[in-house]
Every structure is written in structure tokens, then in C-alpha cells.
CSV table of C-alpha atoms in Angstrom, one decimal:
chain,number,residue,atom,x,y,z
A,19,MET,CA,-14.3,15.3,-18.6
A,20,GLY,CA,-10.8,16.9,-17.9
A,21,LEU,CA,-7.6,15.5,-17.7
A,22,THR,CA,-7.3,15.4,-13.8
A,23,ALA,CA,-10.4,12.8,-14.7
A,24,TYR,CA,-8.8,10.9,-17.4
A,25,LEU,CA,-5.2,10.8,-15.3
A,26,LEU,CA,-7.4,9.5,-11.6
A,27,ILE,CA,-9.2,7.0,-13.8
A,28,ALA,CA,-5.8,5.5,-15.3
A,29,LEU,CA,-4.5,5.4,-12.1
A,30,LYS,CA,-7.2,3.9,-10.4
A,31,GLY,CA,-7.4,1.1,-13.3
A,32,SER,CA,-3.7,0.7,-13.0
A,33,VAL,CA,-3.6,-0.1,-9.8
A,34,ALA,CA,-7.2,-2.2,-10.0
A,35,LEU,CA,-4.2,-4.1,-12.8
A,36,LEU,CA,-2.4,-4.4,-10.0
A,37,ILE,CA,-3.9,-6.6,-7.3
A,38,PHE,CA,-4.7,-9.0,-10.9
A,39,ALA,CA,-1.2,-9.5,-11.4
A,40,VAL,CA,-0.1,-10.0,-8.3
A,41,GLY,CA,-2.8,-12.5,-8.1
A,42,LEU,CA,-1.5,-14.9,-11.1
A,43,ASP,CA,1.1,-14.8,-8.8
A,44,SER,CA,-0.6,-16.4,-5.9
A,45,ARG,CA,-2.2,-18.8,-4.8
A,46,PHE,CA,-4.8,-20.3,-2.0
A,47,LYS,CA,-2.3,-21.8,0.5
A,48,ASP,CA,-0.3,-17.7,-0.1
A,49,LEU,CA,-4.1,-17.0,2.1
A,50,LEU,CA,-3.0,-19.4,5.5
A,51,TYR,CA,0.4,-18.6,5.7
A,52,LEU,CA,-0.3,-15.7,8.4
A,53,ARG,CA,-2.5,-17.8,9.5
A,54,HIS,CA,-0.3,-20.7,10.6
A,55,ARG,CA,1.8,-18.5,12.2
A,56,PRO,CA,0.4,-16.7,14.4
A,57,GLY,CA,3.1,-14.8,16.7
A,58,VAL,CA,4.0,-13.1,12.7
A,59,MET,CA,0.0,-12.2,11.4
A,60,LEU,CA,-0.5,-10.0,15.1
A,61,ARG,CA,3.1,-8.9,14.7
A,62,SER,CA,2.1,-7.6,10.8
A,63,LEU,CA,-1.6,-6.5,11.9
A,64,LEU,CA,-0.7,-4.4,14.9
A,65,ALA,CA,2.1,-2.3,13.4
A,66,MET,CA,0.0,-2.3,9.8
A,67,TYR,CA,-3.2,-1.3,11.0
A,68,VAL,CA,-2.6,0.0,14.4
A,69,VAL,CA,0.9,1.6,14.6
A,70,VAL,CA,1.5,3.6,11.9
A,71,PRO,CA,-2.6,5.4,11.7
A,72,LEU,CA,-1.7,6.6,15.3
A,73,LEU,CA,1.5,7.9,15.0
A,74,ALA,CA,-0.2,9.4,11.6
A,75,LEU,CA,-3.3,10.3,14.2
A,76,ALA,CA,-0.5,11.7,16.5
A,77,ALA,CA,1.5,13.9,14.1
A,78,VAL,CA,-2.1,15.8,13.0
A,79,LYS,CA,-3.0,16.3,16.5
A,80,LEU,CA,0.5,17.7,17.4
A,81,LEU,CA,1.9,19.5,14.2
A,82,GLN,CA,0.5,22.1,12.5
A,83,LEU,CA,0.3,20.8,9.3
A,84,PRO,CA,-1.8,23.1,6.2
A,85,ALA,CA,-5.5,21.0,5.9
A,86,GLY,CA,-4.7,19.6,1.8
A,87,LEU,CA,-2.4,17.6,4.5
A,88,GLU,CA,-3.5,16.7,6.5
A,89,LEU,CA,-6.5,15.5,5.5
A,90,ALA,CA,-3.3,13.0,2.8
A,91,LEU,CA,-1.9,12.0,6.4
A,92,VAL,CA,-4.8,10.7,8.3
A,93,VAL,CA,-5.4,8.5,4.4
A,94,LEU,CA,-2.2,7.6,4.4
A,95,ALA,CA,-2.1,6.1,7.7
A,96,ILE,CA,-5.4,4.0,7.3
A,97,SER,CA,-4.4,3.0,3.7
A,98,ALA,CA,-2.2,-0.1,5.0
A,99,GLY,CA,-0.6,-2.0,2.4
A,100,ALA,CA,2.2,-2.1,-0.2
A,101,PRO,CA,0.3,-4.1,-3.4
A,102,MET,CA,4.0,-1.9,-5.8
A,103,LEU,CA,7.0,-3.1,-4.3
A,104,PRO,CA,5.4,-7.0,-4.1
A,105,ARG,CA,8.9,-7.9,-6.5
A,106,LYS,CA,11.2,-6.2,-5.1
A,107,LEU,CA,10.7,-6.9,-1.5
A,108,MET,CA,10.7,-10.8,-2.9
A,109,ARG,CA,14.3,-10.6,-3.7
A,110,LEU,CA,15.0,-9.2,0.1
A,111,GLY,CA,13.5,-12.8,1.6
A,112,ASN,CA,10.7,-15.2,1.7
A,113,GLU,CA,8.0,-14.1,-1.1
A,114,GLU,CA,5.4,-16.8,0.8
A,115,TYR,CA,5.8,-14.3,4.0
A,116,VAL,CA,5.6,-10.7,0.7
A,117,ILE,CA,2.6,-12.9,-1.0
A,118,SER,CA,0.9,-12.7,2.2
A,119,LEU,CA,1.2,-9.5,3.6
A,120,VAL,CA,0.4,-8.1,0.4
A,121,VAL,CA,-2.9,-10.3,-0.4
A,122,VAL,CA,-4.2,-9.6,3.3
A,123,SER,CA,-3.8,-6.8,3.6
A,124,SER,CA,-6.2,-5.7,0.1
A,125,LEU,CA,-8.5,-8.0,1.1
A,126,LEU,CA,-8.6,-7.1,5.2
A,127,ALA,CA,-8.6,-3.6,3.8
A,128,ILE,CA,-12.5,-3.9,3.0
A,129,VAL,CA,-13.0,-4.6,6.4
A,130,THR,CA,-10.6,-1.9,8.3
A,131,VAL,CA,-11.1,1.2,6.2
A,132,PRO,CA,-14.2,1.5,6.4
A,133,LEU,CA,-13.8,0.9,10.7
A,134,TRP,CA,-11.5,3.9,10.4
A,135,LEU,CA,-14.0,6.1,9.1
A,136,LEU,CA,-16.2,5.6,11.4
A,137,LEU,CA,-14.1,6.5,14.2
A,138,LEU,CA,-12.4,9.7,12.4
A,139,GLY,CA,-15.0,10.5,10.2
A,140,PRO,CA,-16.4,12.6,13.4
A,141,HIS,CA,-12.6,14.2,14.5
A,142,PHE,CA,-12.7,14.8,10.3
A,143,ALA,CA,-14.9,17.1,8.5
A,144,ARG,CA,-14.5,15.6,4.7
A,145,LEU,CA,-13.8,12.6,6.1
A,146,ASP,CA,-17.4,12.0,8.3
A,147,THR,CA,-19.2,12.7,4.0
A,148,LEU,CA,-18.3,8.9,3.8
A,149,ASP,CA,-20.2,6.2,3.8
A,150,PRO,CA,-18.3,3.8,5.2
A,151,ALA,CA,-20.6,1.2,3.8
A,152,THR,CA,-19.9,2.2,0.5
A,153,VAL,CA,-16.4,2.6,0.6
A,154,ALA,CA,-16.7,-1.3,2.1
A,155,GLY,CA,-18.2,-2.1,-1.6
A,156,VAL,CA,-15.3,0.2,-3.8
A,157,LEU,CA,-13.3,-1.5,-2.2
A,158,GLY,CA,-14.4,-5.2,-2.5
A,159,LYS,CA,-14.7,-4.6,-6.1
A,160,SER,CA,-11.4,-2.6,-6.4
A,161,PHE,CA,-9.8,-5.1,-4.6
A,162,LEU,CA,-11.5,-8.3,-4.0
A,163,LEU,CA,-12.8,-9.5,-7.3
A,164,PRO,CA,-9.5,-8.9,-9.2
A,165,MET,CA,-7.5,-10.4,-6.4
A,166,LEU,CA,-9.6,-13.6,-6.6
A,167,LEU,CA,-9.7,-13.7,-10.4
A,168,GLY,CA,-5.8,-13.3,-10.6
A,169,ILE,CA,-5.4,-16.3,-8.2
A,170,ALA,CA,-8.5,-18.3,-10.4
A,171,ILE,CA,-6.4,-17.8,-13.2
A,172,ARG,CA,-3.6,-19.0,-11.5
A,173,TRP,CA,-5.3,-22.2,-10.4
A,174,PHE,CA,-6.0,-23.3,-13.5
A,175,LEU,CA,-2.5,-22.1,-16.0
A,176,PRO,CA,-0.4,-21.2,-12.8
A,177,GLY,CA,3.5,-21.1,-15.9
A,178,ALA,CA,1.2,-18.8,-18.7
A,179,SER,CA,0.2,-16.4,-14.9
A,180,ALA,CA,3.3,-16.3,-14.4
A,181,ARG,CA,4.4,-14.9,-17.3
A,182,LEU,CA,1.5,-12.6,-17.2
A,183,SER,CA,1.6,-11.5,-13.9
A,184,ASP,CA,6.1,-9.8,-14.2
A,185,VAL,CA,4.5,-8.6,-17.7
A,186,LEU,CA,1.4,-6.7,-16.4
A,187,LEU,CA,3.7,-5.5,-13.0
A,188,LYS,CA,6.6,-4.0,-15.7
A,189,VAL,CA,3.5,-2.4,-17.5
A,190,VAL,CA,1.9,-1.2,-14.9
A,191,GLY,CA,4.0,0.9,-13.1
A,192,ILE,CA,4.6,3.0,-15.6
A,193,VAL,CA,2.1,3.6,-16.4
A,194,PHE,CA,1.2,4.6,-13.2
A,195,SER,CA,4.6,6.5,-12.6
A,196,VAL,CA,4.0,7.8,-16.2
A,197,GLY,CA,-0.1,9.2,-14.6
A,198,ALA,CA,1.6,10.7,-11.2
A,199,ILE,CA,3.6,12.6,-12.7
A,200,ALA,CA,1.4,13.6,-15.2
A,201,LEU,CA,-1.1,14.2,-11.9
A,202,LEU,CA,1.8,16.1,-10.5
A,203,ILE,CA,2.7,18.1,-13.5
A,204,THR,CA,-0.8,19.6,-13.6
A,205,HIS,CA,-1.4,20.8,-10.8
A,206,TRP,CA,2.5,21.8,-9.5
A,207,GLN,CA,0.9,23.9,-7.2
A,208,VAL,CA,-0.6,21.8,-4.4
A,209,VAL,CA,3.1,20.5,-5.2
A,210,GLY,CA,4.5,23.5,-4.2
A,211,ALA,CA,2.6,24.4,-1.8
A,212,ILE,CA,3.8,22.0,1.0
A,213,LEU,CA,7.4,22.1,-0.4
A,214,GLY,CA,9.7,22.7,2.7
A,215,PRO,CA,8.3,21.8,6.4
A,216,PRO,CA,5.1,20.2,5.3
A,217,ILE,CA,6.9,17.2,3.2
A,218,LEU,CA,9.6,16.3,5.9
A,219,THR,CA,6.5,15.6,8.0
A,220,LEU,CA,5.6,12.9,4.8
A,221,GLY,CA,9.8,12.2,5.1
A,222,GLY,CA,9.1,11.4,9.2
A,223,PHE,CA,5.9,9.6,8.2
A,224,THR,CA,7.9,7.3,5.6
A,225,LEU,CA,10.6,6.7,8.9
A,226,ALA,CA,8.0,6.6,11.6
A,227,ALA,CA,6.7,3.2,9.6
A,228,LEU,CA,10.0,1.7,8.8
A,229,GLY,CA,10.4,1.9,12.2
A,230,VAL,CA,7.8,0.5,13.3
A,231,GLY,CA,7.8,-2.7,10.8
A,232,HIS,CA,11.2,-3.0,11.6
A,233,LEU,CA,10.9,-3.3,15.2
A,234,LEU,CA,8.1,-4.9,15.4
A,235,GLY,CA,9.3,-8.1,12.2
A,236,GLY,CA,10.3,-10.1,14.3
A,237,PRO,CA,14.2,-11.7,14.3
A,238,ASP,CA,13.9,-12.9,11.1
A,239,PRO,CA,15.9,-10.2,9.5
A,240,ASN,CA,13.8,-11.2,5.8
A,241,ASP,CA,10.4,-11.1,8.0
A,242,ARG,CA,11.5,-7.9,9.5
A,243,THR,CA,12.6,-6.2,6.2
A,244,ALA,CA,9.4,-7.2,4.8
A,245,LEU,CA,7.1,-5.6,6.9
A,246,ALA,CA,8.8,-2.1,7.6
A,247,VAL,CA,8.7,-1.9,3.8
A,248,THR,CA,5.7,-2.8,3.6
A,249,CYS,CA,4.6,-0.3,6.0
A,250,ALA,CA,5.7,2.7,5.1
A,251,THR,CA,4.7,2.0,2.0
A,252,ARG,CA,0.9,2.0,2.2
A,253,HIS,CA,-1.8,1.2,-0.1
A,254,VAL,CA,-2.2,4.1,-2.6
A,255,GLY,CA,-5.0,2.1,-4.3
A,256,VAL,CA,-6.9,2.1,-0.9
A,257,ALA,CA,-5.6,5.7,-0.1
A,258,MET,CA,-6.9,7.1,-3.9
A,259,VAL,CA,-10.1,5.4,-3.6
A,260,ILE,CA,-10.8,6.9,-0.5
A,261,ALA,CA,-9.5,11.1,-1.3
A,262,ALA,CA,-11.3,10.1,-4.5
A,263,ALA,CA,-14.3,10.7,-2.6
A,264,THR,CA,-13.7,13.4,-1.3
A,265,PRO,CA,-14.5,17.2,-2.7
A,266,GLY,CA,-12.1,18.5,-5.3
A,267,PRO,CA,-8.3,16.8,-6.6
A,268,ARG,CA,-5.3,17.6,-3.7
A,269,THR,CA,-6.0,14.6,-1.5
A,270,VAL,CA,-5.6,12.1,-4.2
A,271,VAL,CA,-2.7,14.7,-5.5
A,272,LEU,CA,-0.3,15.0,-2.1
A,273,ILE,CA,-0.6,10.9,-1.9
A,274,VAL,CA,0.6,10.8,-5.5
A,275,ALA,CA,3.6,13.1,-5.0
A,276,TYR,CA,4.1,10.5,-1.2
A,277,THR,CA,3.7,7.7,-3.0
A,278,LEU,CA,6.4,8.9,-4.9
A,279,ALA,CA,9.2,10.9,-2.6
A,280,SER,CA,8.4,8.2,0.2
A,281,ALA,CA,10.9,6.8,-2.6
A,282,LEU,CA,13.8,8.1,-1.6
A,283,VAL,CA,13.1,6.9,1.9
A,284,ILE,CA,12.5,2.7,0.8
A,285,VAL,CA,15.6,2.5,-1.7
A,286,PRO,CA,18.2,3.1,0.4
A,287,TYR,CA,16.5,1.1,3.6
A,288,MET,CA,15.7,-1.6,0.5
A,289,LYS,CA,19.9,-1.3,-0.7
A,290,TRP,CA,21.2,-1.6,3.3
A,291,ARG,CA,19.4,-4.2,3.7
A,292,GLY,CA,19.7,-6.7,0.8
A,293,ARG,CA,23.7,-6.0,2.1
A,294,VAL,CA,22.8,-7.0,5.8
A,295,THR,CA,19.9,-10.3,4.9
A,296,PRO,CA,20.4,-13.2,4.1
A,297,ALA,CA,18.4,-14.2,1.6
A,298,GLY,CA,15.0,-15.3,2.6
A,299,LEU,CA,13.8,-19.4,2.0
A,300,GLN,CA,12.2,-18.6,-1.4
A,301,ARG,CA,8.4,-21.1,-2.1
A,302,SER,CA,8.6,-24.4,-3.5
A,303,LYS,CA,6.6,-23.3,-7.1
């Protein structure tokens, strides 16, 4: 295998460990947080799974984008969730809502991504080659099993699992960042090809997703911040699973580039919200 193949294995392994780490700091009751708040759940799911994908698809249809960037934007559009940012989001507000968003988005991807592939496959040739049932199986193994394993370990070892989660989140963050930068350097031509107006499209997508989450986040300013960042970050693990099934590394490289570049838009927003948003209610341990 070449360097790209090893880097992709490292990145996908990092995401699986990330999901496991989130599970270690989650409880089964976190899965029910949104269920007991139907209004919050409806707004959250509408923003993440409907409005943001439709905005991205509209951009693809209306703008003249390079083929690789077009596919990357579509893949990002249908990959909802923000497992990369649970700790940072918790500092801004309600832990239960943040964890619930991360957990639910990872689990719902097993159903929503195949459904979007069924709808979009006929309109995008490279997506049409993906079998939704196969994708559902891969996502189930990549996200459902690590998440449930982490939650189960927390059930038996709550103290140790919380400490292990902290360590894993830090280590995985470093490994993912190094692997992502190495992948971008290896395929610098792909990144160079989107410099200019195309990369502004990705920035515009991030801003639009932030706006959708902010507007639909409801009256609680902490929930509004969490939903905005969740909408804008997207679920890099889901996106990579889909992109890895398409020919060539181009789509994966562009998705990784978006993951890193989107921070340039999201971090200032989070700093602003940290100044204007009162501390949210922390969940009981």
C-alpha cells in the first residue's frame, strides 16, 4: 500500500476511536435527552439533516464547481454531526444537549446517509456506484459498535472511563490533525486546484450552516451555539466512509481540507458565543 492508503487507515481509525471516546463519556440517558424535548429535537434534526443538505445541493446546482469539489460538497452535505468538537462545545453550554447531538447524529447517520444516497445517486454518477445497504453496514460497524462499547464500559467503570475518554480525545485529536496535514501535503495539487473562488464556496457553506443552526437552535442561547457548530462541522467520519468508497483520493482530500479550513470560520464564532452566551446547565455526574 502507498502512503495515502496508510494515512486513510490512520484517519478512519482515529474517527472510530473518537466515537469510542465520546461513548466513554456518555450515558444511555443521553440518548433520550432529545426524545424528551420534541421541539428541540425537531429543530435540531431539521437543521442538520434537511436544511443544511438542501443548501449545499442548491450551491452545487447553481454554481460552476470543479467536479471533485462538487462531489465533496454533496458528501459533506449528507454527513451530519460534529463528533470532533464535543469537549469544546460543552464549555459553552448544556452538556446533555451536546452529547445527545453527537450520539444521535452518529447513530442516525446509519439510516440518513443511505437514504440520501438513494435520492442523490441517480443525479451524481460517482454516488450511484455506492450501495446504500453496504454503506449502512459500514457505518453501523464504524459508529454504532464503538459508541455502544464506550457507553457500556462507562456503565461498569464510570470513573476510569471518564479519564480514559479525556486522554483518547486529546491523542486522537493530535493523530487526526497530523494525518490530515500529511494527506494534504501528499496531495497538494488537489488542494492547490481549489484555491480561490472554489475554496470560498466551502467557506460560504460553513457560514451558511452556522447560520442555519443559529437560527433554528431555539430560545436557549447555549443550544443555539451547539446546533450552529454541529451543523457547520459535519461528521468527518461519515464523510470519509462515503468518500473512500468513491474512485481515487480526491474527494477524501477535499473533505479533510474542509475539516481543517472550516475551523477558520467556526473558531471565531465559538469565541464570540463564549463571550455573549451565559454558561449552560451542566449535567449531573
